[in-house]
Amino acid sequence: VESMSLLPSGAGKISQLNAVVLGESIASEENDLVFPSKEFSSQALVSSPQQYMEMHKRSMEDPAGFWSDIASEFFWKQKWGDRVVSENLDVRKGPIHIEWFKGGITNICYNCLDRNVEAGLGDKTAMFWEGNERDVDASLTYSQLLQQVCQLANYLKDVGVKKGDAVVIYLPMLMELPIAMLACARIGAVHSVVFAGFSADSLAQRIIDCKPKLILTCNAVKRGPKTINLKAIVDAALDISSKDGVSVDVCLTYDNSSATTREDTKWQNGRDVWWQDVVPKYPTSCEVEWVDAEDPLFLLYTSGSTGKPKGVLHTTGGYMVYTATTFKYAFDYKSTDVYWCTADCGWITGHSYVTYGPMLNGATVVVFEGTPNYPDSGRCWEIVDKFKVSIFYTAPTLVRSLMRDDDKFVTNHSRKSLRVLGSVGEPINPSAWRWFFNLVGDSRCPISDTWWQTETGGFMITPLPGAWPQKPGSATFPFFGVQPVVVDEKGNEIEGECSGYLCVKGSWPGAFRTLFGDHERYETTYFKPFAGYYFSGDGCSRDKDGYYWLTGRVDDVINVSGHRIGTAEVESALASHPQCAEAAVVGVEHEVKGQGIYAFVTLVEGVPYSEELRKSLVLMVRNQIGAFAAPDRIHWAPGLPKTRSGKIMRRILRKIASRQLEELGDISTLADPSVVDQLIALADV
Ligand code: WT7
């Protein structure tokens, strides 16, 4: 243990810690250890801290050997070259580049489907689908899924989609969404899934950036009691993009008859095609397009600190190996498990842990179209019992929203199939952790609180449920091959117990390789702030036992219900309102969403503030980004606190927004300190 400087400091000393028995009142959060049961650990893939440490040690000392052993379990048409990994992660030494398994020829769809069917899993259920309404469901075996993917892949090829072409997918959680992703991967096309809650403007912005040959959508979807006409949003987006010179040849539209009818769907002949009219006519087998490990697999846009979303680019081989391995270990996956991740495929979680990671393991996955509190707050546990879900992976915001309802919505359902719980998207507060653990999991199921990002492709810091005692609210220790470091303002690594900026040293197979079309922004955002490291944008602390505690974003990104929203995007949406002169947006604590969006708005000279105006400002954001980004609060600001050089002092705005008025700090450097009192006076307008 001594020689392992890379190891979580103090990790070997766990047994000496002051363990607290479950359910007793806890004096200090940090010392509160929750041990996996003996039954759980004895059957787990990694069953002790020692075993974890040995594996982690090998992954750090011999990453090439560690990862190539795992990669060899997959199918490669041709093995990679001599170098498993080639990388430069230090801007001072030239351009950043990362390559894993370069020269290896494979296909991730083949590894998800054909390989499993050939291994005898053809009749195993690949997907259970649960519709928005209770009695609407479906399922597909691995063989059936392969056939459906092949039919769509053949169609895509037939209309001219080729290796390397972008395809935009704007679909809700129908089985057709993972099918579409896999079909693209099969033919080497690069999918870019856009969350079907984004507005026409946002969709258009992404279409203009990646210029897809084709877009996949459906006519409408029901989410809870509401019907959303997705095709109408796509029509509007395609109008906007064509004005910008980007036209899309084909709009393949799935007829989601449970939400609307064909007659009610607007149609542009020549461009729009009904999925059900064409796809089933194609052969159910389709040759695989073999690609290099470093060929792009997908683009996924995410928010950063400027207005323009970033196209995070992931490649094939490393991502495949990494998502499969993280899924397997972090959830202690067994072939008998039924796995449900509540995330939408529009986000990275749905890419890595609805589609690729689980299917690479031949897992049975639940895909849910609806919302967790429709028709009531018991829906999740109803679904858990219905499909005998054993691994349930969700977000803290959902836990907090369900916690507010009567416990009977949980206890009315058996939940006895559950074995492992998971959390992702934001730090899980200890009280939500306990409710999830004690009530939902009957104090029986370890919680994997997985810290990672769109950029990292897969889990970076995560419990291995059978190995470590857990501390509620801590993501625990790094995954194999991952070397997190905490640095101070100057970029110096801090050892032992500390707080600072979370960076990663070295690369891991699932890392993103660039930002689409903007490698410079990739380097500037992630590798320049602390030279020699990947900078996550998160703050974190490490306690005396080496456990990591994530403390949230340190950049201009707000995490609302686990959705990442750039303050600059919301500000630019608000500022485009004709009566808005300027806007400044900050995050504030929110009981259910984690963070809420709080917007300070300066109006054009002479315009009076009114309820009507407030509504139209909020509507502006809904239209330009999507409903999930709508500000929770608009604060009328005749003036904003600015330095003499004109920089908005967000620190002060954050304090005003959270009403911590005694903590405003030094305001004497403001160009006009009186705006602060003015803002405080308007706080309740
Ligand atoms: C940001 C990444 C990665 C899947 C979903 C979000 C926050 C994510 C955790 C966690 C604390 C977390 C971070 C991160 N985050 N998981 N378990 N504990 N914070 O992906 O949209 O790329 O957002 O989400 O702030 O930087 P994303």
XYZ file of C-alpha atoms and ligand atoms in Angstrom:
712
model
C 0.000 0.000 0.000
C 2.845 2.392 0.847
C 4.309 2.307 -2.644
C 1.014 3.279 -4.221
C 1.250 7.027 -4.247
C -1.582 7.152 -6.759
C -3.959 5.576 -4.384
C -6.541 7.371 -2.400
C -4.540 8.440 0.584
C -5.315 6.471 3.690
C -7.409 3.963 1.794
C -5.831 1.045 3.584
C -6.861 2.308 6.968
C -10.574 1.936 6.503
C -11.013 -0.661 9.188
C -9.726 1.715 11.835
C -12.390 4.245 11.073
C -15.153 5.092 13.365
C -17.886 3.068 11.706
C -21.402 4.114 12.430
C -24.212 1.623 12.523
C -26.937 2.362 10.018
C -29.863 4.336 11.216
C -28.103 5.815 14.235
C -27.782 9.528 14.435
C -24.654 10.739 12.821
C -22.267 13.201 14.368
C -20.040 13.831 11.411
C -20.987 13.134 7.836
C -17.466 12.205 6.887
C -17.116 9.434 9.394
C -20.433 7.901 8.559
C -19.590 4.625 6.876
C -22.189 2.371 5.330
C -20.836 -1.089 4.722
C -22.064 -3.436 2.012
C -23.544 -6.576 3.532
C -21.483 -9.773 3.657
C -23.899 -11.437 1.231
C -23.452 -8.603 -1.203
C -19.691 -8.416 -0.998
C -19.148 -12.148 -1.193
C -20.834 -12.332 -4.594
C -19.441 -9.057 -5.927
C -17.009 -8.700 -8.821
C -14.759 -6.630 -6.570
C -15.369 -7.628 -3.010
C -12.833 -5.799 -0.871
C -10.773 -2.604 -0.737
C -7.681 -4.788 -1.188
C -8.962 -6.251 -4.425
C -9.843 -2.781 -5.668
C -6.383 -1.527 -4.745
C -4.629 -4.320 -6.581
C -6.678 -3.746 -9.716
C -6.316 0.017 -9.516
C -2.582 -0.337 -9.001
C -2.204 -2.481 -12.084
C -4.366 -0.090 -14.135
C -2.048 2.780 -13.168
C 1.261 0.995 -13.517
C 0.426 -0.773 -16.739
C -2.515 0.953 -18.408
C -1.703 -0.597 -21.774
C -1.750 -4.115 -20.355
C -4.765 -3.510 -18.150
C -6.938 -2.071 -20.920
C -5.788 -4.339 -23.720
C -6.672 -7.419 -21.638
C -10.199 -6.054 -21.320
C -10.370 -4.904 -24.937
C -9.483 -8.428 -26.059
C -12.850 -9.638 -24.762
C -14.491 -7.728 -27.609
C -14.506 -8.495 -31.296
C -11.862 -6.783 -33.388
C -11.704 -7.416 -37.100
C -8.084 -6.489 -36.791
C -6.058 -5.928 -33.653
C -4.715 -2.481 -32.794
C -1.106 -1.551 -33.526
C 1.847 -1.693 -31.160
C 0.673 1.222 -29.075
C -2.450 0.799 -26.988
C -2.376 4.466 -26.066
C -0.647 7.470 -27.525
C -1.278 10.836 -25.992
C -0.114 14.337 -25.309
C -2.040 15.979 -22.497
C 0.310 18.860 -21.881
C -0.309 22.018 -23.906
C 3.266 23.087 -23.264
C 4.440 20.123 -25.320
C 2.289 20.696 -28.385
C -1.256 19.952 -29.499
C -3.379 17.828 -27.209
C -4.069 14.438 -28.688
C -5.406 11.183 -27.322
C -5.549 7.845 -29.124
C -6.484 4.444 -27.783
C -6.271 1.179 -29.738
C -5.327 3.096 -32.903
C -5.230 0.789 -35.907
C -7.675 -1.600 -34.267
C -10.639 -2.286 -36.543
C -13.994 -2.930 -34.929
C -17.648 -1.902 -34.763
C -19.499 -1.066 -31.554
C -22.913 -2.119 -32.892
C -21.471 -5.502 -33.812
C -20.103 -5.812 -30.289
C -23.435 -4.810 -28.731
C -25.623 -7.079 -30.837
C -24.107 -9.640 -33.229
C -21.466 -10.710 -30.715
C -24.107 -11.308 -28.036
C -26.432 -13.145 -30.418
C -23.554 -15.363 -31.508
C -22.748 -16.035 -27.869
C -26.243 -17.481 -27.413
C -28.085 -14.433 -26.066
C -30.341 -14.131 -29.133
C -33.488 -14.930 -27.171
C -32.560 -12.838 -24.164
C -34.586 -9.654 -23.710
C -32.484 -6.693 -24.754
C -35.108 -4.057 -24.022
C -38.278 -3.798 -22.037
C -40.120 -0.695 -23.126
C -42.701 0.997 -20.913
C -44.855 3.667 -22.507
C -46.133 6.847 -20.970
C -49.425 5.127 -20.161
C -49.469 2.235 -17.740
C -50.725 -0.540 -19.999
C -48.612 0.292 -23.054
C -45.419 -1.728 -23.265
C -43.238 -3.790 -25.600
C -39.975 -5.686 -25.636
C -37.271 -6.876 -28.004
C -34.865 -9.784 -27.735
C -31.269 -9.343 -28.803
C -32.042 -11.072 -32.139
C -35.079 -8.899 -32.761
C -33.153 -5.782 -31.857
C -30.379 -6.747 -34.253
C -32.930 -7.229 -37.029
C -34.542 -3.862 -36.428
C -31.197 -2.130 -36.302
C -30.192 -3.792 -39.572
C -33.394 -2.713 -41.326
C -32.846 0.892 -40.349
C -29.138 0.691 -41.205
C -30.033 -0.608 -44.667
C -32.485 2.226 -45.147
C -29.915 4.814 -44.084
C -27.390 3.406 -46.538
C -29.995 3.357 -49.273
C -30.734 7.063 -48.906
C -27.036 7.815 -49.111
C -25.787 8.008 -45.534
C -22.132 7.003 -45.551
C -19.362 6.383 -43.095
C -18.443 9.645 -41.364
C -21.738 11.414 -42.211
C -23.583 13.080 -39.364
C -27.145 12.032 -38.511
C -29.232 14.044 -36.056
C -31.644 12.109 -33.856
C -34.455 14.037 -32.187
C -36.542 11.338 -30.565
C -38.157 10.700 -27.191
C -37.523 7.497 -25.240
C -38.998 5.072 -27.739
C -37.111 1.883 -28.552
C -36.429 3.559 -31.876
C -33.981 5.918 -30.164
C -31.369 3.300 -29.171
C -32.192 1.514 -32.430
C -31.302 4.662 -34.351
C -28.038 5.126 -32.448
C -27.010 1.541 -33.081
C -27.985 1.706 -36.760
C -25.763 4.745 -37.250
C -22.898 3.029 -35.451
C -23.367 -0.042 -37.621
C -22.726 1.898 -40.822
C -20.068 4.185 -39.387
C -22.301 7.268 -39.413
C -21.812 9.771 -36.587
C -24.974 10.243 -34.557
C -25.786 13.415 -32.747
C -28.739 12.918 -30.450
C -30.464 16.132 -29.460
C -32.579 15.862 -26.308
C -36.208 16.143 -27.394
C -36.782 18.894 -24.836
C -34.602 21.353 -26.743
C -36.391 24.076 -28.672
C -36.386 24.565 -32.450
C -33.700 27.249 -32.113
C -31.367 24.962 -30.191
C -31.993 22.080 -32.555
C -31.306 24.349 -35.521
C -28.058 25.562 -33.967
C -26.868 21.939 -33.678
C -28.010 21.078 -37.201
C -26.130 24.088 -38.572
C -22.991 23.027 -36.720
C -22.860 19.356 -37.747
C -24.741 19.472 -41.103
C -26.495 16.107 -41.022
C -27.625 14.255 -44.147
C -30.722 13.126 -42.376
C -32.752 13.713 -39.245
C -34.736 11.107 -37.338
C -37.746 12.130 -35.307
C -41.343 11.186 -34.496
C -44.561 13.091 -34.949
C -45.377 13.542 -31.274
C -44.901 12.172 -27.800
C -46.929 12.206 -24.627
C -45.036 13.085 -21.497
C -47.308 12.694 -18.546
C -50.593 14.352 -19.501
C -48.997 16.642 -22.119
C -48.634 16.031 -25.855
C -45.550 17.505 -27.507
C -45.495 17.842 -31.273
C -41.878 17.056 -32.020
C -42.272 17.059 -35.780
C -43.489 20.662 -35.657
C -40.335 21.586 -33.720
C -38.191 19.804 -36.310
C -40.033 21.621 -39.129
C -39.275 24.953 -37.482
C -35.637 23.986 -36.896
C -35.209 22.913 -40.521
C -36.667 26.242 -41.647
C -34.120 28.098 -39.562
C -31.195 25.951 -40.683
C -32.096 26.170 -44.369
C -32.075 29.964 -44.091
C -28.520 29.511 -42.868
C -27.698 27.441 -45.919
C -27.848 24.056 -44.228
C -30.541 21.867 -45.719
C -31.322 18.347 -44.603
C -32.377 15.902 -47.320
C -34.519 13.498 -45.341
C -36.663 13.726 -42.226
C -37.489 10.150 -41.252
C -40.484 10.366 -38.954
C -41.649 7.583 -36.671
C -45.417 7.515 -36.396
C -45.971 7.460 -32.663
C -49.664 6.772 -32.908
C -50.225 6.776 -29.160
C -49.630 10.544 -29.150
C -51.114 11.828 -32.396
C -52.213 10.805 -35.874
C -50.611 11.001 -39.293
C -53.413 13.288 -40.458
C -52.530 15.804 -37.780
C -48.865 15.882 -38.774
C -47.666 18.566 -41.170
C -45.778 17.066 -44.071
C -43.268 18.200 -46.648
C -43.347 15.780 -49.553
C -39.959 14.833 -50.876
C -38.267 15.463 -47.568
C -40.478 13.787 -44.971
C -40.837 10.005 -44.876
C -42.803 7.824 -42.464
C -40.460 5.356 -40.771
C -43.081 2.585 -40.752
C -43.656 2.996 -44.514
C -40.075 2.334 -45.506
C -37.897 0.742 -42.849
C -39.752 -2.600 -42.457
C -39.282 -3.278 -46.171
C -35.526 -3.592 -45.811
C -33.587 -6.814 -45.175
C -33.091 -7.808 -41.546
C -29.402 -8.290 -41.951
C -26.893 -5.636 -42.843
C -23.181 -5.859 -43.290
C -21.133 -4.025 -40.728
C -18.954 -1.064 -41.660
C -15.662 -1.833 -39.945
C -14.090 1.292 -38.516
C -10.863 2.315 -36.862
C -10.906 2.537 -33.079
C -10.306 6.259 -33.476
C -13.082 6.867 -36.006
C -15.820 9.084 -34.554
C -18.819 7.375 -32.997
C -20.922 10.326 -31.936
C -21.186 14.007 -31.265
C -23.098 15.272 -28.294
C -23.587 18.962 -27.677
C -23.189 20.253 -24.171
C -23.100 23.630 -22.482
C -19.993 25.550 -21.610
C -19.210 28.995 -20.344
C -19.887 30.762 -23.630
C -23.155 30.912 -25.542
C -22.214 28.392 -28.197
C -22.788 24.729 -27.269
C -19.777 22.462 -27.587
C -19.858 19.389 -29.823
C -18.177 16.774 -27.651
C -16.699 14.127 -29.929
C -16.252 10.525 -28.853
C -14.527 7.866 -30.892
C -15.199 4.149 -31.114
C -12.690 1.775 -29.546
C -11.757 3.406 -26.274
C -15.335 4.497 -25.607
C -16.528 0.937 -26.194
C -14.038 -0.599 -23.795
C -14.561 2.086 -21.184
C -18.367 2.194 -21.068
C -18.568 -1.596 -20.961
C -16.071 -1.873 -18.122
C -17.407 0.960 -15.985
C -20.961 -0.380 -16.346
C -19.887 -3.858 -15.313
C -17.939 -2.886 -12.206
C -19.806 0.146 -10.891
C -23.096 -1.733 -10.904
C -21.568 -5.123 -10.119
C -23.401 -6.385 -13.184
C -24.607 -10.008 -13.357
C -26.117 -11.633 -16.441
C -29.405 -12.120 -14.562
C -29.805 -8.423 -13.783
C -32.565 -6.247 -15.183
C -31.224 -2.738 -15.439
C -33.087 0.546 -15.572
C -31.508 3.942 -16.040
C -34.054 6.757 -15.981
C -31.893 9.096 -18.068
C -32.913 10.157 -21.545
C -30.689 9.153 -24.474
C -30.512 12.864 -25.272
C -27.818 13.172 -22.597
C -24.525 11.351 -22.188
C -25.961 9.082 -19.490
C -28.384 7.655 -22.023
C -25.549 7.089 -24.493
C -23.141 5.339 -22.164
C -25.545 3.740 -19.705
C -28.835 3.135 -21.509
C -27.411 2.046 -24.832
C -23.741 1.177 -25.183
C -22.432 0.115 -21.762
C -25.331 -2.225 -20.895
C -25.685 -3.715 -24.368
C -21.973 -4.391 -24.634
C -22.545 -6.521 -21.541
C -25.595 -8.249 -23.022
C -27.801 -6.725 -20.339
C -31.584 -6.404 -20.266
C -32.409 -2.694 -20.265
C -35.654 -0.926 -19.382
C -36.510 2.053 -21.577
C -39.237 4.332 -20.218
C -41.056 6.867 -22.345
C -42.909 8.671 -19.588
C -42.167 10.717 -16.504
C -41.523 9.314 -13.040
C -44.474 10.989 -11.353
C -47.170 10.152 -13.842
C -49.806 9.029 -13.148
C -48.474 9.200 -9.590
C -45.268 9.171 -7.566
C -45.276 5.392 -7.350
C -44.674 4.882 -11.078
C -40.967 4.068 -10.744
C -41.520 1.356 -8.167
C -44.433 -0.006 -10.150
C -42.056 -0.368 -13.119
C -39.358 -1.854 -10.896
C -41.803 -4.560 -9.749
C -43.259 -5.093 -13.213
C -39.912 -5.882 -14.864
C -38.127 -7.117 -11.721
C -35.535 -4.382 -12.024
C -32.405 -5.204 -10.034
C -30.210 -2.182 -10.851
C -31.886 1.214 -10.723
C -29.874 4.259 -11.803
C -31.288 7.755 -11.473
C -30.608 11.384 -10.537
C -30.710 13.076 -7.131
C -33.369 15.500 -8.371
C -35.775 12.609 -8.889
C -34.983 11.237 -5.444
C -35.660 14.638 -3.882
C -38.907 15.147 -5.745
C -40.230 11.712 -4.742
C -39.079 12.230 -1.159
C -41.537 15.075 -0.817
C -44.448 12.735 -1.369
C -45.858 10.210 1.023
C -43.566 7.235 1.696
C -46.472 4.948 0.885
C -45.882 5.585 -2.829
C -42.685 3.618 -2.277
C -43.746 1.117 0.349
C -46.880 0.115 -1.602
C -44.558 -1.669 -3.992
C -42.348 -4.606 -3.144
C -39.019 -3.520 -4.734
C -37.524 -6.791 -3.617
C -35.824 -7.348 -6.975
C -33.575 -4.312 -6.353
C -29.929 -5.058 -5.664
C -27.924 -1.950 -6.611
C -28.953 1.709 -6.799
C -27.166 4.448 -8.687
C -27.062 8.230 -8.698
C -25.714 10.689 -11.249
C -25.831 14.276 -12.427
C -25.038 16.301 -9.329
C -23.873 15.748 -5.800
C -26.446 13.733 -3.866
C -27.139 15.389 -0.546
C -26.831 13.024 2.414
C -30.521 13.250 3.359
C -31.598 12.232 -0.157
C -28.940 9.499 -0.093
C -30.397 8.105 3.131
C -33.975 8.189 1.908
C -32.919 6.404 -1.276
C -30.886 3.882 0.669
C -33.207 3.243 3.614
C -36.593 3.488 1.999
C -36.192 2.599 -1.674
C -33.426 0.049 -1.167
C -34.638 -1.217 2.220
C -31.113 -0.591 3.579
C -29.996 -3.504 1.450
C -28.742 -2.002 -1.803
C -25.449 -0.118 -2.105
C -25.653 3.196 -3.956
C -23.215 3.878 -6.758
C -22.859 7.651 -6.798
C -21.079 8.013 -10.121
C -19.199 11.206 -10.896
C -18.444 11.787 -14.550
C -19.217 14.140 -17.440
C -20.248 14.254 -21.084
C -16.555 14.734 -21.810
C -15.324 11.737 -19.824
C -17.539 9.231 -21.656
C -17.928 7.074 -18.565
C -17.612 6.929 -14.787
C -14.509 8.519 -13.296
C -15.083 8.480 -9.565
C -17.527 5.867 -8.388
C -18.133 3.325 -5.687
C -17.648 -0.325 -6.576
C -20.603 -1.482 -4.558
C -19.116 -4.618 -3.029
C -15.696 -3.196 -2.319
C -15.925 -0.070 -0.243
C -17.915 1.124 2.702
C -19.830 4.138 1.482
C -20.134 7.622 2.859
C -23.493 9.196 1.973
C -22.788 12.042 -0.429
C -19.305 10.949 -1.498
C -18.594 9.455 -4.922
C -15.786 7.553 -3.109
C -12.757 6.531 -5.205
C -11.444 6.687 -8.760
C -12.329 4.001 -11.262
C -9.575 1.801 -12.697
C -7.157 3.763 -14.827
C -8.299 7.107 -13.466
C -6.017 9.390 -11.550
C -7.895 12.359 -10.128
C -5.882 15.174 -8.630
C -6.969 18.167 -6.611
C -5.106 21.348 -7.532
C -4.979 24.805 -6.038
C -5.469 28.118 -7.860
C -1.938 27.999 -9.216
C -2.322 24.481 -10.513
C -0.233 22.806 -7.842
C -1.362 19.345 -6.849
C -2.486 19.136 -3.251
C -1.919 15.923 -1.349
C -4.005 14.284 1.346
C -6.997 15.953 2.929
C -7.813 19.078 0.905
C -10.214 21.058 -1.264
C -9.611 22.571 -4.655
C -10.190 22.100 -8.349
C -10.734 18.613 -9.654
C -8.406 17.643 -12.486
C -7.368 14.352 -14.023
C -3.824 13.314 -14.784
C -3.231 11.086 -17.793
C -5.922 9.845 -20.138
C -8.467 7.048 -19.937
C -10.006 5.180 -22.878
C -13.415 6.907 -22.709
C -12.094 10.468 -22.855
C -13.456 12.758 -25.595
C -10.955 13.519 -28.303
C -11.928 17.015 -29.406
C -14.720 19.540 -29.706
C -16.185 19.189 -33.167
C -14.634 21.755 -35.473
C -12.871 23.582 -32.663
C -9.812 21.803 -31.328
C -8.521 25.127 -30.047
C -11.516 25.578 -27.777
C -10.957 22.006 -26.581
C -7.431 22.858 -25.520
C -8.332 26.245 -24.062
C -11.273 25.035 -22.017
C -9.918 21.790 -20.664
C -6.135 21.690 -20.856
C -4.956 25.282 -20.474
C -6.429 26.260 -17.103
C -4.040 23.847 -15.329
C -1.274 22.845 -17.724
C -0.546 19.142 -17.717
C -4.024 18.142 -16.561
C -7.565 17.738 -17.811
C -9.680 20.261 -15.903
C -13.196 19.096 -15.088
C -14.786 22.417 -14.173
C -15.777 20.946 -10.799
C -14.642 21.740 -7.305
C -14.023 18.921 -4.899
C -12.541 17.924 -1.618
C -10.788 14.794 -0.477
C -11.232 13.738 3.114
C -8.730 12.161 5.456
C -9.682 8.676 4.258
C -9.172 9.570 0.613
C -12.882 9.751 -0.278
C -13.783 12.339 -2.923
C -16.635 14.779 -2.336
C -17.809 16.736 -5.364
C -18.901 20.260 -4.557
C -20.306 21.492 -7.879
C -19.201 23.551 -10.852
C -16.663 26.279 -10.437
C -17.289 27.755 -13.903
C -20.289 29.520 -15.398
C -22.312 26.360 -15.710
C -25.461 25.733 -13.679
C -26.632 22.237 -12.898
C -30.431 22.223 -12.952
C -31.958 18.826 -12.228
C -28.740 17.264 -13.474
C -28.977 19.223 -16.735
C -26.031 21.340 -17.576
C -26.919 24.887 -18.561
C -24.473 27.646 -19.418
C -25.318 30.977 -17.791
C -24.170 32.654 -21.024
C -26.772 30.765 -23.062
C -29.604 31.892 -20.796
C -28.242 35.428 -20.741
C -28.082 35.631 -24.504
C -31.643 34.307 -24.803
C -32.871 36.951 -22.353
C -30.864 39.714 -23.995
C -32.442 38.920 -27.353
C -35.796 40.043 -25.933
C -36.474 43.468 -27.473
C -37.165 45.030 -24.081
C -34.154 43.582 -22.324
C -30.923 45.587 -22.290
C -28.746 43.207 -20.314
C -29.019 40.047 -18.253
C -26.860 38.283 -15.673
C -27.695 34.752 -14.617
C -26.555 32.859 -11.550
C -27.421 29.529 -9.938
C -29.169 29.371 -6.568
C -29.866 26.428 -4.333
C -33.146 24.734 -5.166
C -34.835 22.164 -2.979
C -35.696 19.736 -5.771
C -33.652 20.768 -8.797
C -30.363 21.111 -6.938
C -29.797 24.461 -8.555
C -32.338 26.896 -9.890
C -31.807 29.619 -12.491
C -31.906 33.153 -11.142
C -31.803 35.942 -13.708
C -31.085 39.622 -13.111
C -32.508 41.642 -15.951
C -31.922 45.249 -16.928
C -34.634 46.675 -19.162
C -34.363 49.044 -22.069
C -34.554 52.691 -20.930
C -38.104 53.704 -20.084
C -39.649 50.216 -20.165
C -41.593 49.461 -16.971
C -41.248 46.022 -15.349
C -44.457 44.011 -15.197
C -45.728 40.486 -14.673
C -46.489 40.292 -18.364
C -42.936 41.233 -19.241
C -41.590 38.675 -16.780
C -43.604 35.984 -18.528
C -42.405 36.984 -21.943
C -38.778 36.983 -20.774
C -39.184 33.443 -19.464
C -40.879 32.449 -22.699
C -37.891 33.781 -24.617
C -35.643 31.291 -22.840
C -38.099 28.428 -23.315
C -38.183 29.168 -27.025
C -34.485 29.626 -27.504
C -33.202 26.784 -25.349
C -36.009 24.646 -23.977
C -38.451 24.475 -21.093
C -35.865 22.875 -18.800
C -33.771 26.063 -18.950
C -36.587 28.461 -17.999
C -35.456 30.819 -15.209
C -37.044 30.113 -11.844
C -36.770 33.735 -10.890
C -36.477 37.049 -12.730
C -35.076 39.903 -10.662
C -35.569 43.349 -12.116
C -32.220 45.162 -12.032
C -32.168 48.831 -13.039
C -28.389 48.509 -12.693
C -25.947 45.618 -12.284
C -22.955 45.571 -9.947
C -19.962 46.131 -12.192
C -16.308 46.839 -11.668
C -14.893 50.054 -13.081
C -13.750 48.077 -16.089
C -17.321 46.952 -16.684
C -17.114 43.360 -15.465
C -20.267 42.077 -13.762
C -19.510 40.913 -10.222
C -21.363 37.630 -10.083
C -20.113 36.913 -6.608
C -22.334 39.745 -5.361
C -25.262 38.656 -7.511
C -25.032 35.116 -6.099
C -25.224 36.482 -2.577
C -28.210 38.669 -3.414
C -29.930 35.788 -5.196
C -29.515 33.518 -2.194
C -30.383 36.378 0.184
C -27.081 36.066 2.034
C -27.012 39.798 2.425
C -24.639 39.893 5.348
C -22.029 38.133 3.191
C -21.832 40.582 0.315
C -18.174 41.255 1.002
C -16.280 44.238 -0.292
C -18.421 46.294 -2.638
C -16.191 49.358 -2.686
C -14.549 48.333 -5.948
C -17.845 48.667 -7.780
C -18.219 51.476 -10.273
C -21.502 52.340 -8.535
C -21.934 50.674 -5.129
C -25.461 52.062 -4.768
C -26.829 49.525 -7.266
C -26.473 46.896 -4.541
C -28.994 48.558 -2.234
C -31.247 49.160 -5.160
C -31.167 45.457 -6.065
C -31.858 44.417 -2.484
C -34.832 46.749 -2.394
C -36.233 45.170 -5.553
C -35.715 41.589 -4.372
C -39.393 40.899 -3.888
C -40.787 42.779 -6.862
C -21.413 17.635 -14.477
C -21.386 16.953 -15.803
C -22.318 12.616 -16.356
C -23.694 12.380 -16.445
C -24.672 13.445 -16.249
C -24.237 14.874 -16.361
C -22.028 17.054 -12.315
C -22.338 14.573 -12.539
C -22.103 13.905 -10.491
C -21.987 13.246 -9.234
C -21.495 15.316 -8.273
C -21.902 15.290 -10.528
C -20.652 17.662 -12.279
C -20.154 17.442 -13.696
N -22.073 15.685 -11.821
N -22.356 13.503 -11.743
N -22.180 11.928 -9.090
N -21.677 13.999 -8.146
N -21.591 16.001 -9.412
O -23.322 15.069 -17.403
O -24.163 17.200 -18.378
O -21.790 16.462 -18.735
O -22.561 17.256 -16.500
O -22.450 17.087 -13.680
O -20.748 19.017 -12.006
O -19.153 18.330 -14.088
P -22.957 16.520 -17.832
